Tab-separated table of C-alpha atoms and ligand atoms in Angstrom:
chain	number	residue	atom	x	y	z
A	1	MET	CA	0.000	0.000	0.000
A	2	THR	CA	1.305	3.404	-0.892
A	3	VAL	CA	0.851	6.044	1.718
A	4	GLN	CA	0.760	9.532	0.333
A	5	TRP	CA	2.063	12.074	2.770
A	6	PHE	CA	0.392	15.410	2.511
A	7	PRO	CA	1.341	18.381	4.694
A	8	GLY	CA	-1.797	17.846	6.780
A	9	HIS	CA	-0.845	14.230	7.483
A	10	MET	CA	2.663	15.224	8.449
A	11	ALA	CA	1.439	17.898	10.837
A	12	LYS	CA	-0.992	15.426	12.399
A	13	ALA	CA	1.617	12.682	12.771
A	14	ARG	CA	3.969	15.171	14.338
A	15	ARG	CA	1.356	16.482	16.776
A	16	GLN	CA	0.280	12.998	17.853
A	17	ILE	CA	3.854	11.941	18.438
A	18	GLN	CA	4.659	15.065	20.374
A	19	GLU	CA	1.683	14.398	22.673
A	20	LYS	CA	2.897	10.874	23.347
A	21	LEU	CA	6.465	12.008	23.903
A	22	GLN	CA	5.471	13.444	27.246
A	23	LEU	CA	4.688	9.917	28.431
A	24	VAL	CA	8.015	8.304	27.640
A	25	ASP	CA	11.598	8.459	28.904
A	26	ILE	CA	13.170	7.555	25.605
A	27	VAL	CA	12.495	7.220	21.874
A	28	PHE	CA	13.599	4.253	19.792
A	29	GLU	CA	14.340	5.511	16.289
A	30	LEU	CA	14.118	2.481	14.047
A	31	LEU	CA	16.224	2.631	10.880
A	32	ASP	CA	17.044	0.169	8.113
A	33	ALA	CA	20.662	-0.894	8.675
A	34	ARG	CA	21.233	-1.006	4.903
A	35	ILE	CA	20.306	2.683	4.509
A	36	PRO	CA	20.404	4.438	7.892
A	37	TYR	CA	20.348	7.944	6.468
A	38	SER	CA	17.777	7.307	3.743
A	39	SER	CA	15.437	5.529	6.152
A	40	SER	CA	15.403	8.363	8.656
A	41	ASN	CA	12.766	11.049	8.985
A	42	PRO	CA	14.138	14.498	8.073
A	43	MET	CA	12.660	16.179	11.171
A	44	MET	CA	13.238	13.513	13.803
A	45	ASN	CA	15.438	15.533	16.118
A	46	GLU	CA	13.265	18.598	15.743
A	47	ILE	CA	10.170	16.565	16.635
A	48	ILE	CA	11.585	14.798	19.670
A	49	LYS	CA	13.617	17.810	20.840
A	50	HIS	CA	15.712	16.856	23.862
A	51	LYS	CA	14.114	13.492	24.516
A	52	PRO	CA	16.846	10.840	24.797
A	53	LYS	CA	17.047	8.652	21.712
A	54	LEU	CA	18.350	5.184	20.952
A	55	ILE	CA	18.992	4.495	17.291
A	56	ILE	CA	18.122	0.922	16.410
A	57	LEU	CA	19.535	-0.298	13.115
A	58	ASN	CA	17.153	-3.065	12.153
A	59	LYS	CA	17.434	-5.710	9.410
A	60	VAL	CA	21.101	-6.075	10.242
A	61	ASP	CA	20.881	-9.617	8.853
A	62	MET	CA	20.549	-8.072	5.375
A	63	ALA	CA	23.203	-5.360	5.670
A	64	ASP	CA	26.918	-5.565	4.880
A	65	PRO	CA	28.612	-6.162	8.278
A	66	ASN	CA	31.614	-3.957	7.430
A	67	VAL	CA	29.424	-1.022	6.510
A	68	THR	CA	27.222	-1.554	9.562
A	69	GLN	CA	30.351	-1.257	11.703
A	70	GLN	CA	31.158	2.029	9.957
A	71	TRP	CA	27.691	3.296	10.863
A	72	LEU	CA	28.103	2.254	14.494
A	73	ASN	CA	31.420	4.115	14.599
A	74	TYR	CA	29.800	7.126	12.979
A	75	PHE	CA	27.004	7.317	15.559
A	76	LYS	CA	29.487	6.783	18.372
A	77	GLU	CA	31.553	9.730	17.130
A	78	GLN	CA	28.395	11.817	17.207
A	79	GLY	CA	27.727	10.766	20.793
A	80	GLN	CA	24.499	9.114	19.650
A	81	PRO	CA	23.839	5.675	21.178
A	82	ALA	CA	23.050	3.066	18.501
A	83	ILE	CA	22.607	-0.691	18.396
A	84	THR	CA	21.908	-3.233	15.661
A	85	ILE	CA	19.154	-5.825	15.696
A	86	ASP	CA	17.451	-8.402	13.531
A	87	ALA	CA	13.862	-8.091	14.707
A	88	LEU	CA	12.643	-10.859	12.433
A	89	HIS	CA	14.882	-13.663	13.672
A	90	GLN	CA	16.389	-12.723	17.025
A	91	ASN	CA	14.927	-11.705	20.317
A	92	ALA	CA	15.931	-8.103	20.932
A	93	ILE	CA	14.578	-7.535	24.442
A	94	LYS	CA	17.826	-7.741	26.379
A	95	GLN	CA	19.856	-5.592	24.017
A	96	ILE	CA	17.262	-2.840	23.844
A	97	THR	CA	16.593	-2.857	27.579
A	98	GLU	CA	20.287	-2.694	28.456
A	99	ALA	CA	20.998	0.108	25.976
A	100	SER	CA	18.019	2.130	27.260
A	101	LYS	CA	19.027	1.730	30.887
A	102	GLU	CA	22.533	2.883	30.053
A	103	ILE	CA	21.231	6.030	28.327
A	104	LEU	CA	18.870	6.803	31.210
A	105	LYS	CA	21.123	5.863	34.090
A	106	GLU	CA	21.544	9.413	35.375
A	107	LYS	CA	17.816	10.111	35.284
A	108	PHE	CA	17.077	6.901	37.169
A	109	ALA	CA	19.875	7.533	39.679
A	110	LYS	CA	18.341	10.958	40.387
A	111	GLU	CA	14.919	9.408	40.919
A	112	LYS	CA	16.433	6.878	43.272
A	113	ALA	CA	18.226	9.622	45.212
A	114	LYS	CA	14.882	11.370	45.648
A	115	GLY	CA	13.515	8.213	47.197
A	116	LEU	CA	11.359	7.208	44.232
A	117	ARG	CA	10.735	3.505	43.710
A	118	PRO	CA	12.489	1.761	40.825
A	119	ARG	CA	10.280	1.621	37.718
A	120	PRO	CA	10.439	0.323	34.170
A	121	VAL	CA	11.820	2.479	31.361
A	122	ARG	CA	8.989	3.869	29.236
A	123	ALA	CA	9.604	4.082	25.522
A	124	MET	CA	8.035	4.471	22.113
A	125	ILE	CA	9.124	3.249	18.696
A	126	LEU	CA	9.338	5.774	15.865
A	127	GLY	CA	10.199	5.308	12.224
A	128	ILE	CA	9.188	5.644	8.595
A	129	PRO	CA	7.061	2.895	6.985
A	130	ASN	CA	8.639	-0.538	6.446
A	131	VAL	CA	11.663	-0.213	8.717
A	132	GLY	CA	10.215	-3.034	10.844
A	133	LYS	CA	8.247	-1.287	13.592
A	134	SER	CA	5.481	-3.919	13.797
A	135	THR	CA	8.022	-6.714	13.571
A	136	LEU	CA	9.959	-5.226	16.466
A	137	MET	CA	6.774	-4.675	18.442
A	138	ASN	CA	5.890	-8.352	18.011
A	139	ASN	CA	9.428	-9.363	18.844
A	140	LEU	CA	9.408	-7.433	22.101
A	141	ALA	CA	5.868	-8.310	23.086
A	142	LYS	CA	6.205	-11.992	22.223
A	143	ARG	CA	6.625	-13.330	25.693
A	144	LYS	CA	4.517	-12.349	28.642
A	145	ALA	CA	2.922	-9.641	26.534
A	146	ALA	CA	0.673	-8.026	29.039
A	147	GLN	CA	-0.948	-4.692	28.652
A	148	THR	CA	-0.659	-2.768	31.836
A	149	GLY	CA	-3.813	-0.796	31.278
A	150	ASP	CA	-4.583	2.861	31.372
A	151	ARG	CA	-2.556	5.300	33.354
A	152	PRO	CA	-3.467	8.727	34.573
A	153	GLY	CA	-2.943	11.224	31.809
A	154	VAL	CA	-3.080	8.609	29.108
A	155	THR	CA	-6.032	8.530	26.763
A	156	LYS	CA	-8.185	5.421	27.033
A	157	ALA	CA	-6.938	3.969	23.790
A	158	GLN	CA	-3.328	4.324	24.860
A	159	GLN	CA	-1.965	1.047	26.103
A	160	TRP	CA	1.371	0.058	27.450
A	161	VAL	CA	2.971	-3.216	26.559
A	162	LYS	CA	5.175	-4.726	29.205
A	163	VAL	CA	8.490	-5.978	27.851
A	164	GLY	CA	10.276	-8.092	30.436
A	165	GLN	CA	10.527	-6.519	33.882
A	166	GLU	CA	12.310	-3.316	33.006
A	167	LEU	CA	10.690	-1.871	29.895
A	168	GLU	CA	7.239	-0.634	28.907
A	169	LEU	CA	6.376	0.346	25.360
A	170	LEU	CA	3.550	2.388	23.938
A	171	ASP	CA	1.591	-0.162	21.930
A	172	THR	CA	1.394	1.864	18.711
A	173	PRO	CA	4.630	2.880	17.034
A	174	GLY	CA	4.798	6.394	15.633
A	175	VAL	CA	4.868	6.449	11.839
A	176	LEU	CA	6.782	9.297	10.265
A	177	TRP	CA	7.261	10.346	6.673
A	178	PRO	CA	10.423	9.588	4.706
A	179	LYS	CA	12.705	12.177	3.131
A	180	PHE	CA	11.330	13.350	-0.183
A	181	GLU	CA	13.881	15.886	-1.306
A	182	GLU	CA	16.946	13.884	-2.234
A	183	LYS	CA	16.899	11.707	-5.325
A	184	ARG	CA	19.376	9.219	-3.896
A	185	VAL	CA	17.132	8.651	-0.879
A	186	GLY	CA	14.167	7.793	-3.120
A	187	TYR	CA	16.286	5.261	-4.971
A	188	ASN	CA	17.578	3.707	-1.771
A	189	LEU	CA	14.055	3.341	-0.415
A	190	ALA	CA	12.922	1.769	-3.675
A	191	VAL	CA	15.855	-0.647	-3.972
A	192	THR	CA	15.415	-1.937	-0.436
A	193	GLY	CA	11.659	-2.299	-0.894
A	194	ALA	CA	10.665	0.373	1.605
A	195	ILE	CA	8.550	2.098	-1.003
A	196	LYS	CA	6.940	-0.194	-3.497
A	197	ASP	CA	4.978	2.053	-5.774
A	198	THR	CA	6.938	5.075	-6.655
A	199	ILE	CA	7.188	7.684	-9.302
A	200	LEU	CA	10.662	6.329	-10.040
A	201	THR	CA	10.566	3.892	-12.910
A	202	LEU	CA	11.926	0.391	-12.566
A	203	ASP	CA	14.652	0.900	-15.155
A	204	HIS	CA	15.972	3.947	-13.310
A	205	ILE	CA	15.899	2.089	-9.989
A	206	ILE	CA	17.827	-0.805	-11.526
A	207	LEU	CA	20.394	1.451	-13.178
A	208	TYR	CA	20.926	3.197	-9.844
A	209	ALA	CA	21.285	-0.133	-7.994
A	210	LEU	CA	23.570	-1.567	-10.653
A	211	ASP	CA	25.761	1.508	-10.515
A	212	TYR	CA	26.075	1.168	-6.739
A	213	LEU	CA	26.851	-2.537	-6.992
A	214	ILE	CA	29.480	-1.940	-9.674
A	215	GLN	CA	31.177	0.629	-7.462
A	216	HIS	CA	30.950	-1.253	-4.175
A	217	TYR	CA	30.360	-4.938	-4.862
A	218	PRO	CA	31.736	-5.710	-8.362
A	219	GLN	CA	32.979	-9.164	-7.416
A	220	ARG	CA	29.573	-10.230	-6.161
A	221	LEU	CA	28.033	-9.299	-9.530
A	222	ILE	CA	30.709	-11.153	-11.434
A	223	GLU	CA	30.265	-14.302	-9.382
A	224	ARG	CA	26.488	-14.328	-9.254
A	225	TYR	CA	25.949	-13.722	-12.962
A	226	HIS	CA	29.259	-15.077	-14.354
A	227	LEU	CA	30.083	-11.716	-15.871
A	228	SER	CA	33.203	-10.712	-17.761
A	229	GLY	CA	33.833	-7.786	-15.412
A	230	ASN	CA	33.640	-5.110	-18.061
A	231	PHE	CA	31.425	-2.574	-16.311
A	232	GLU	CA	31.852	0.458	-18.516
A	233	ASP	CA	28.431	0.337	-20.098
A	234	LYS	CA	25.619	-0.492	-17.669
A	235	VAL	CA	23.137	-1.416	-20.372
A	236	ALA	CA	25.678	-3.868	-21.733
A	237	VAL	CA	25.978	-5.362	-18.248
A	238	LEU	CA	22.202	-5.846	-18.109
A	239	GLU	CA	22.380	-7.461	-21.520
A	240	GLU	CA	25.136	-9.776	-20.337
A	241	ILE	CA	23.077	-10.789	-17.293
A	242	GLY	CA	20.038	-11.450	-19.493
A	243	THR	CA	22.045	-13.509	-21.941
A	244	LYS	CA	23.791	-15.546	-19.236
A	245	ARG	CA	20.501	-16.271	-17.501
A	246	GLY	CA	18.690	-17.020	-20.749
A	247	PHE	CA	16.136	-14.212	-20.478
A	248	LEU	CA	15.639	-13.950	-24.194
A	249	GLN	CA	12.680	-13.038	-26.305
A	250	SER	CA	12.071	-14.352	-29.803
A	251	GLY	CA	14.897	-13.402	-32.094
A	252	GLY	CA	17.381	-13.721	-29.238
A	253	ILE	CA	16.701	-10.212	-27.912
A	254	VAL	CA	17.274	-9.780	-24.194
A	255	ASP	CA	14.096	-9.389	-22.178
A	256	TYR	CA	15.132	-6.387	-20.109
A	257	ASP	CA	11.948	-6.337	-18.025
A	258	LYS	CA	12.780	-9.817	-16.822
A	259	VAL	CA	16.364	-8.804	-16.057
A	260	TYR	CA	15.137	-5.822	-14.001
A	261	GLU	CA	12.686	-7.968	-12.085
A	262	ILE	CA	15.203	-10.713	-11.284
A	263	LEU	CA	17.988	-8.325	-10.360
A	264	LEU	CA	15.791	-6.416	-7.938
A	265	ARG	CA	14.365	-9.588	-6.457
A	266	GLU	CA	17.834	-11.103	-6.009
A	267	ILE	CA	19.201	-7.942	-4.391
A	268	ARG	CA	16.317	-7.951	-1.903
A	269	SER	CA	16.520	-11.678	-1.188
A	270	LEU	CA	20.253	-11.691	-0.402
A	271	LYS	CA	21.240	-13.705	-3.509
A	272	LEU	CA	24.119	-11.254	-3.895
A	273	GLY	CA	24.927	-11.500	-0.216
A	274	ARG	CA	24.389	-8.916	2.491
A	275	LEU	CA	24.411	-5.471	0.902
A	276	SER	CA	24.377	-1.945	2.236
A	277	PHE	CA	23.444	0.923	-0.047
A	278	GLU	CA	24.813	3.774	1.993
A	279	CYS	CA	28.053	4.467	3.875
A	280	PRO	CA	28.624	7.303	6.350
A	281	LYS	CA	31.079	8.870	3.915
A	282	ASP	CA	28.297	9.188	1.303
A	283	LEU	CA	26.734	11.805	3.559
A	284	ASN	CA	29.514	14.270	2.915
A	285	GLN	CA	29.149	14.072	-0.810
A	286	GLU	CA	25.993	16.120	-0.979
A	287	THR	CA	24.116	18.600	1.074
A	288	VAL	CA	22.278	17.027	3.918
A	289	SER	CA	18.775	18.424	3.991
A	290	GLU	CA	18.436	18.528	7.770
B	1	GDP	P1	6.741	-1.276	9.653
B	1	GDP	O1	5.987	-0.685	8.502
B	1	GDP	O2	7.820	-0.352	10.118
B	1	GDP	O3	5.858	-1.744	10.769
B	1	GDP	O4	7.518	-2.553	9.073
B	1	GDP	P2	7.174	-4.114	9.203
B	1	GDP	O5	7.341	-4.584	10.602
B	1	GDP	O6	5.856	-4.377	8.550
B	1	GDP	O7	8.358	-4.743	8.335
B	1	GDP	C1	8.491	-4.511	6.932
B	1	GDP	C2	9.119	-5.739	6.284
B	1	GDP	O8	10.442	-5.920	6.765
B	1	GDP	C3	8.375	-7.043	6.606
B	1	GDP	O9	8.356	-7.829	5.430
B	1	GDP	C4	9.238	-7.689	7.679
B	1	GDP	O10	9.152	-9.091	7.667
B	1	GDP	C5	10.621	-7.237	7.273
B	1	GDP	N1	11.539	-7.137	8.432
B	1	GDP	C6	11.343	-6.436	9.569
B	1	GDP	N2	12.409	-6.547	10.386
B	1	GDP	C7	13.301	-7.344	9.751
B	1	GDP	C8	14.626	-7.827	10.082
B	1	GDP	O11	15.225	-7.518	11.121
B	1	GDP	N3	15.228	-8.612	9.150
B	1	GDP	C9	14.633	-8.944	7.981
B	1	GDP	N4	15.316	-9.727	7.133
B	1	GDP	N5	13.409	-8.508	7.634
B	1	GDP	C10	12.751	-7.721	8.512
């Protein structure tokens, strides 16, 4: 389903999130580990203001481990706590709870010093569509998922989900809009499947992806499709892939639509291995819109 974001929707999403922010100690900003910058909301920090934030790079099982390490280093340099998870296959409760407690340790120490009783960390998940918010919610709520009921100051519909002994999550993640301005971001979202129907055409998405793969993962392309390694002309590369895989129409002409479809499917299903489409150093190459 394509969600169109109009200014009214954005203002509403922002307002609703800002209301809920008052209820939580910390925000979990969920990003796609393959494209941490492209999968972030352009106004995140402005929306959450000074609320502590844990960046959670999800889908780490699909991302290039070397590049993921570069991202972790990058966030560390910025003084921004970040962890990686695979919400689909691995339980993430312990990691997220520990990281949150570490970020909030001063706040909790102050509460303790004032004589307040120990309490769970309260958090909410935020992110653009398809980064894995529902998957993470299910992951965290899997065991002993108990809703703790209404609290004073919380609207009736607002429920808390208890995660282990030390964490409570707002049951509905906040959905924010993606970045629209930068072309590269649109391509990254399309290649990774975060936006399915887009104004970008399939051939442009494939040419973008192929260009990135040629620059960063040439050997993987060569091995997967038994290519010669001559990458000068991208259309010729597509033709070579089509020929090698036997995607031919009558008259021996390469069926490019089939090549596009297979290439995109194989990128998304890890047939070319774990791929990242964005490195921290890419950020310096163009103006960052934030
Ligand atoms: P939401 O829109 O943010 O709630 O995203 P979803 O939870 O619906 O996830 C979008 C897609 O990503 C689904 O097909 C999930 O199965 C998949 N997904 C979510 N988390 C992970 C993960 O950690 N690893 C992998 N491989 N897939 C994931």
